[in-house]
Amino acid sequence: MTNEKTVQQFDISIVGGGMVGAAIAVALSQAGLQVALIEKQAPPEFEPDSAPDLRVSSINLASEAWLATLGAWPVLERMRLCPYQRLQAFEQPHSIVTFNAADIKRSHLGHIVENNLLQLALWQQFGANVRLFCPSSVTALEQTADSAIVTLDSGEQLSSKLVVAADGGNSQLRQLAGIGSNGWQYRQACLVALVNTPYPQQDVTWQQFTPSGPKAFLPLSGQQGSVVWYEEATKVKQLAALSPAQLTQQLLKAFPPQIGEVEVVASSWFPLARMDANRYYAGRVVLAGDAAHTINPLAGQGVNLGFADAKLLTELIIDARRHNNDIGSAQLLQSYQRKRKPANLLMMSAMDGFYQVFGNDIPPVRKLRQLVLSVAARSTMLKTLVARYAVGSE
Ligand SMILES: Cc1cc2nc3c(=O)[nH]c(=O)nc-3n(C[C@H](O)[C@H](O)[C@H](O)COP(=O)(O)OP(=O)(O)OC[C@H]3O[C@@H](n4cnc5c(N)ncnc54)[C@H](O)[C@@H]3O)c2cc1C
């Protein structure tokens, strides 16, 4: 039973203050809603000389535009990020398909950002309408017809019209709300390494497709970059156990020449999972970002999908508030699910098709892959379409 005396009231409670949860908190608080944000761990403060976060994301133009309206993008620009103008895909280093920002009359195709800096830039936008509970996590969830109450590990209880679960792929809130999910672990995992490169700051991100998995380079600010190496999970774990000097040797052997004489600074590895929540809401709990879906990071879409969830959800909530409607109604949440679930599923399936076509060496599939790349190399229209898709427009 809830002790009424200790229950604190908010319009919205958000569990998880990662990139997606923090963006939702900023958008709703700027519209005047009272927000409680519950997060296990605060992002570290920015130090200009600190080593970049190993977790980096490619942020498309659609996400950038929304983050700019929230005020976070200019703050991030003053910290650290790296724009890229070209995106390259190839099997053989000598036959490269290049997608250019100029082809779609843009100054850039996207940016590579450090996850914890983007999170911090959003946290710096929290105003008086955001009450931060950090470090803190949820121990229980209780729902009534017109509110949802979360109990924190401190014993405090927060009541609101809606609880947003933005607590990542292993969402505890999703489980507390009784929402099931389906998915699988991919055969491959990926090693991510921060490298020093011999080149000045680069404007290109590239991906080489090989039968054992893609090898990618993402430019970071200055003479640094992030290398992503997809392989069988056992091999990735072996690579991750090597010293930076040993890993540098392996990387120079396995990667194409455009990588240059890089030097590994730090590395980590990630399992790759696909997860799709059976539904995006239950009662007054709604899922957003990785709590609703995790996708193969092959084409760097995960958090961009999360921001698309966040943008739509916050627009629906702000509109409901403006009309004095219930901001946690089944009708609102159904409308959110109806728009976002098919869009996210489509992207997940497209990535899986991509993974199948580009990640194996069965001769007919190899032929198909070569055909796709050679057609893409010659077709201006196809290149324009891919570039548009990469920036997040239709
Ligand atoms: C190797 C790799 C590369 C990727 N590259 C890209 C890319 O290039 N582009 C892209 O768009 N996406 C990329 N992604 C995906 C992207 O990282 C995720 O989609 C993104 O981090 C999801 O953000 P989120 O805020 O939904 O969840 P998370 O980043 O997982 O954040 C969840 C937050 O909730 C907090 N939390 C968790 N549980 C609790 C709890 N019980 N109580 C309180 N707080 C809690 C966590 O501390 C965390 O801050 C990549 C992923 C991987 C693995």
PDB file of N, CA, C and O in Angstrom, residues 284-318:
ATOM      1  N   ARG A 284      -0.048   2.962 -17.653  1.00  0.00           N
ATOM      2  CA  ARG A 284       0.543   4.302 -17.738  1.00  0.00           C
ATOM      3  C   ARG A 284       2.068   4.244 -17.784  1.00  0.00           C
ATOM      4  O   ARG A 284       2.746   5.175 -17.334  1.00  0.00           O
ATOM      5  N   VAL A 285       2.588   3.156 -18.313  1.00  0.00           N
ATOM      6  CA  VAL A 285       4.039   3.059 -18.531  1.00  0.00           C
ATOM      7  C   VAL A 285       4.272   2.962 -20.031  1.00  0.00           C
ATOM      8  O   VAL A 285       3.645   2.156 -20.716  1.00  0.00           O
ATOM      9  N   VAL A 286       5.172   3.805 -20.536  1.00  0.00           N
ATOM     10  CA  VAL A 286       5.453   3.798 -21.973  1.00  0.00           C
ATOM     11  C   VAL A 286       6.959   3.642 -22.194  1.00  0.00           C
ATOM     12  O   VAL A 286       7.762   4.149 -21.419  1.00  0.00           O
ATOM     13  N   LEU A 287       7.309   2.901 -23.230  1.00  0.00           N
ATOM     14  CA  LEU A 287       8.724   2.627 -23.512  1.00  0.00           C
ATOM     15  C   LEU A 287       9.246   3.565 -24.599  1.00  0.00           C
ATOM     16  O   LEU A 287       8.529   3.865 -25.556  1.00  0.00           O
ATOM     17  N   ALA A 288      10.516   3.957 -24.474  1.00  0.00           N
ATOM     18  CA  ALA A 288      11.148   4.777 -25.519  1.00  0.00           C
ATOM     19  C   ALA A 288      12.616   4.384 -25.649  1.00  0.00           C
ATOM     20  O   ALA A 288      13.252   3.967 -24.679  1.00  0.00           O
ATOM     21  N   GLY A 289      13.161   4.529 -26.858  1.00  0.00           N
ATOM     22  CA  GLY A 289      14.571   4.233 -27.086  1.00  0.00           C
ATOM     23  C   GLY A 289      14.853   2.748 -26.954  1.00  0.00           C
ATOM     24  O   GLY A 289      14.008   1.896 -27.255  1.00  0.00           O
ATOM     25  N   ASP A 290      16.068   2.438 -26.462  1.00  0.00           N
ATOM     26  CA  ASP A 290      16.476   1.028 -26.383  1.00  0.00           C
ATOM     27  C   ASP A 290      15.566   0.197 -25.471  1.00  0.00           C
ATOM     28  O   ASP A 290      15.537  -1.025 -25.591  1.00  0.00           O
ATOM     29  N   ALA A 291      14.832   0.806 -24.573  1.00  0.00           N
ATOM     30  CA  ALA A 291      13.898   0.045 -23.736  1.00  0.00           C
ATOM     31  C   ALA A 291      12.797  -0.587 -24.597  1.00  0.00           C
ATOM     32  O   ALA A 291      12.232  -1.619 -24.250  1.00  0.00           O
ATOM     33  N   ALA A 292      12.532   0.035 -25.762  1.00  0.00           N
ATOM     34  CA  ALA A 292      11.497  -0.484 -26.661  1.00  0.00           C
ATOM     35  C   ALA A 292      12.081  -1.352 -27.762  1.00  0.00           C
ATOM     36  O   ALA A 292      11.420  -2.267 -28.255  1.00  0.00           O
ATOM     37  N   HIS A 293      13.329  -1.069 -28.166  1.00  0.00           N
ATOM     38  CA  HIS A 293      13.909  -1.791 -29.302  1.00  0.00           C
ATOM     39  C   HIS A 293      15.420  -1.672 -29.278  1.00  0.00           C
ATOM     40  O   HIS A 293      15.959  -0.594 -29.035  1.00  0.00           O
ATOM     41  N   THR A 294      16.121  -2.763 -29.516  1.00  0.00           N
ATOM     42  CA  THR A 294      17.564  -2.634 -29.777  1.00  0.00           C
ATOM     43  C   THR A 294      17.821  -3.231 -31.149  1.00  0.00           C
ATOM     44  O   THR A 294      17.203  -4.199 -31.558  1.00  0.00           O
ATOM     45  N   ILE A 295      18.739  -2.633 -31.847  1.00  0.00           N
ATOM     46  CA  ILE A 295      18.937  -2.920 -33.266  1.00  0.00           C
ATOM     47  C   ILE A 295      20.418  -3.163 -33.511  1.00  0.00           C
ATOM     48  O   ILE A 295      21.262  -2.628 -32.785  1.00  0.00           O
ATOM     49  N   ASN A 296      20.715  -3.959 -34.518  1.00  0.00           N
ATOM     50  CA  ASN A 296      22.109  -4.166 -34.905  1.00  0.00           C
ATOM     51  C   ASN A 296      22.737  -2.796 -35.224  1.00  0.00           C
ATOM     52  O   ASN A 296      22.178  -2.046 -36.031  1.00  0.00           O
ATOM     53  N   PRO A 297      23.885  -2.456 -34.617  1.00  0.00           N
ATOM     54  CA  PRO A 297      24.418  -1.098 -34.817  1.00  0.00           C
ATOM     55  C   PRO A 297      25.114  -0.877 -36.154  1.00  0.00           C
ATOM     56  O   PRO A 297      25.637   0.216 -36.396  1.00  0.00           O
ATOM     57  N   LEU A 298      25.061  -1.889 -37.010  1.00  0.00           N
ATOM     58  CA  LEU A 298      25.703  -1.858 -38.327  1.00  0.00           C
ATOM     59  C   LEU A 298      25.617  -0.508 -39.044  1.00  0.00           C
ATOM     60  O   LEU A 298      26.600  -0.013 -39.566  1.00  0.00           O
ATOM     61  N   ALA A 299      24.420   0.090 -39.093  1.00  0.00           N
ATOM     62  CA  ALA A 299      24.290   1.357 -39.827  1.00  0.00           C
ATOM     63  C   ALA A 299      24.046   2.525 -38.880  1.00  0.00           C
ATOM     64  O   ALA A 299      23.545   3.574 -39.294  1.00  0.00           O
ATOM     65  N   GLY A 300      24.403   2.344 -37.598  1.00  0.00           N
ATOM     66  CA  GLY A 300      24.352   3.466 -36.656  1.00  0.00           C
ATOM     67  C   GLY A 300      22.984   4.128 -36.561  1.00  0.00           C
ATOM     68  O   GLY A 300      22.870   5.339 -36.695  1.00  0.00           O
ATOM     69  N   GLN A 301      21.940   3.339 -36.339  1.00  0.00           N
ATOM     70  CA  GLN A 301      20.597   3.933 -36.307  1.00  0.00           C
ATOM     71  C   GLN A 301      19.961   3.949 -34.916  1.00  0.00           C
ATOM     72  O   GLN A 301      18.955   4.612 -34.707  1.00  0.00           O
ATOM     73  N   GLY A 302      20.523   3.185 -33.960  1.00  0.00           N
ATOM     74  CA  GLY A 302      19.850   2.941 -32.681  1.00  0.00           C
ATOM     75  C   GLY A 302      19.331   4.177 -31.968  1.00  0.00           C
ATOM     76  O   GLY A 302      18.135   4.311 -31.711  1.00  0.00           O
ATOM     77  N   VAL A 303      20.219   5.113 -31.667  1.00  0.00           N
ATOM     78  CA  VAL A 303      19.759   6.247 -30.872  1.00  0.00           C
ATOM     79  C   VAL A 303      18.967   7.229 -31.747  1.00  0.00           C
ATOM     80  O   VAL A 303      18.117   7.972 -31.251  1.00  0.00           O
ATOM     81  N   ASN A 304      19.224   7.206 -33.049  1.00  0.00           N
ATOM     82  CA  ASN A 304      18.407   8.050 -33.947  1.00  0.00           C
ATOM     83  C   ASN A 304      16.949   7.595 -33.918  1.00  0.00           C
ATOM     84  O   ASN A 304      16.035   8.423 -33.923  1.00  0.00           O
ATOM     85  N   LEU A 305      16.723   6.285 -33.850  1.00  0.00           N
ATOM     86  CA  LEU A 305      15.343   5.792 -33.696  1.00  0.00           C
ATOM     87  C   LEU A 305      14.797   6.218 -32.331  1.00  0.00           C
ATOM     88  O   LEU A 305      13.632   6.595 -32.207  1.00  0.00           O
ATOM     89  N   GLY A 306      15.652   6.143 -31.317  1.00  0.00           N
ATOM     90  CA  GLY A 306      15.237   6.551 -29.971  1.00  0.00           C
ATOM     91  C   GLY A 306      14.827   8.021 -29.933  1.00  0.00           C
ATOM     92  O   GLY A 306      13.829   8.384 -29.308  1.00  0.00           O
ATOM     93  N   PHE A 307      15.582   8.877 -30.631  1.00  0.00           N
ATOM     94  CA  PHE A 307      15.207  10.302 -30.659  1.00  0.00           C
ATOM     95  C   PHE A 307      13.905  10.505 -31.435  1.00  0.00           C
ATOM     96  O   PHE A 307      13.112  11.391 -31.089  1.00  0.00           O
ATOM     97  N   ALA A 308      13.677   9.688 -32.476  1.00  0.00           N
ATOM     98  CA  ALA A 308      12.403   9.806 -33.211  1.00  0.00           C
ATOM     99  C   ALA A 308      11.244   9.401 -32.286  1.00  0.00           C
ATOM    100  O   ALA A 308      10.192  10.037 -32.293  1.00  0.00           O
ATOM    101  N   ASP A 309      11.436   8.352 -31.477  1.00  0.00           N
ATOM    102  CA  ASP A 309      10.418   7.987 -30.467  1.00  0.00           C
ATOM    103  C   ASP A 309      10.165   9.175 -29.544  1.00  0.00           C
ATOM    104  O   ASP A 309       9.031   9.568 -29.277  1.00  0.00           O
ATOM    105  N   ALA A 310      11.274   9.718 -29.035  1.00  0.00           N
ATOM    106  CA  ALA A 310      11.194  10.772 -28.015  1.00  0.00           C
ATOM    107  C   ALA A 310      10.493  12.005 -28.563  1.00  0.00           C
ATOM    108  O   ALA A 310       9.663  12.623 -27.877  1.00  0.00           O
ATOM    109  N   LYS A 311      10.806  12.343 -29.802  1.00  0.00           N
ATOM    110  CA  LYS A 311      10.214  13.550 -30.404  1.00  0.00           C
ATOM    111  C   LYS A 311       8.699  13.375 -30.545  1.00  0.00           C
ATOM    112  O   LYS A 311       7.927  14.243 -30.125  1.00  0.00           O
ATOM    113  N   LEU A 312       8.299  12.235 -31.079  1.00  0.00           N
ATOM    114  CA  LEU A 312       6.856  12.036 -31.271  1.00  0.00           C
ATOM    115  C   LEU A 312       6.138  11.971 -29.918  1.00  0.00           C
ATOM    116  O   LEU A 312       5.102  12.617 -29.714  1.00  0.00           O
ATOM    117  N   LEU A 313       6.694  11.200 -28.989  1.00  0.00           N
ATOM    118  CA  LEU A 313       6.032  11.045 -27.694  1.00  0.00           C
ATOM    119  C   LEU A 313       5.859  12.394 -26.998  1.00  0.00           C
ATOM    120  O   LEU A 313       4.774  12.717 -26.480  1.00  0.00           O
ATOM    121  N   THR A 314       6.906  13.206 -27.019  1.00  0.00           N
ATOM    122  CA  THR A 314       6.815  14.498 -26.327  1.00  0.00           C
ATOM    123  C   THR A 314       5.838  15.428 -27.047  1.00  0.00           C
ATOM    124  O   THR A 314       5.104  16.179 -26.397  1.00  0.00           O
ATOM    125  N   GLU A 315       5.790  15.349 -28.377  1.00  0.00           N
ATOM    126  CA  GLU A 315       4.823  16.194 -29.109  1.00  0.00           C
ATOM    127  C   GLU A 315       3.387  15.806 -28.730  1.00  0.00           C
ATOM    128  O   GLU A 315       2.540  16.671 -28.507  1.00  0.00           O
ATOM    129  N   LEU A 316       3.129  14.502 -28.639  1.00  0.00           N
ATOM    130  CA  LEU A 316       1.776  14.053 -28.286  1.00  0.00           C
ATOM    131  C   LEU A 316       1.413  14.503 -26.864  1.00  0.00           C
ATOM    132  O   LEU A 316       0.288  14.945 -26.596  1.00  0.00           O
ATOM    133  N   ILE A 317       2.384  14.378 -25.950  1.00  0.00           N
ATOM    134  CA  ILE A 317       2.116  14.750 -24.550  1.00  0.00           C
ATOM    135  C   ILE A 317       1.870  16.259 -24.428  1.00  0.00           C
ATOM    136  O   ILE A 317       0.929  16.704 -23.766  1.00  0.00           O
ATOM    137  N   ILE A 318       2.715  17.042 -25.108  1.00  0.00           N
ATOM    138  CA  ILE A 318       2.581  18.505 -25.016  1.00  0.00           C
ATOM    139  C   ILE A 318       1.238  18.939 -25.609  1.00  0.00           C
ATOM    140  O   ILE A 318       0.542  19.803 -25.069  1.00  0.00           O
TER     141      ILE A 318
END
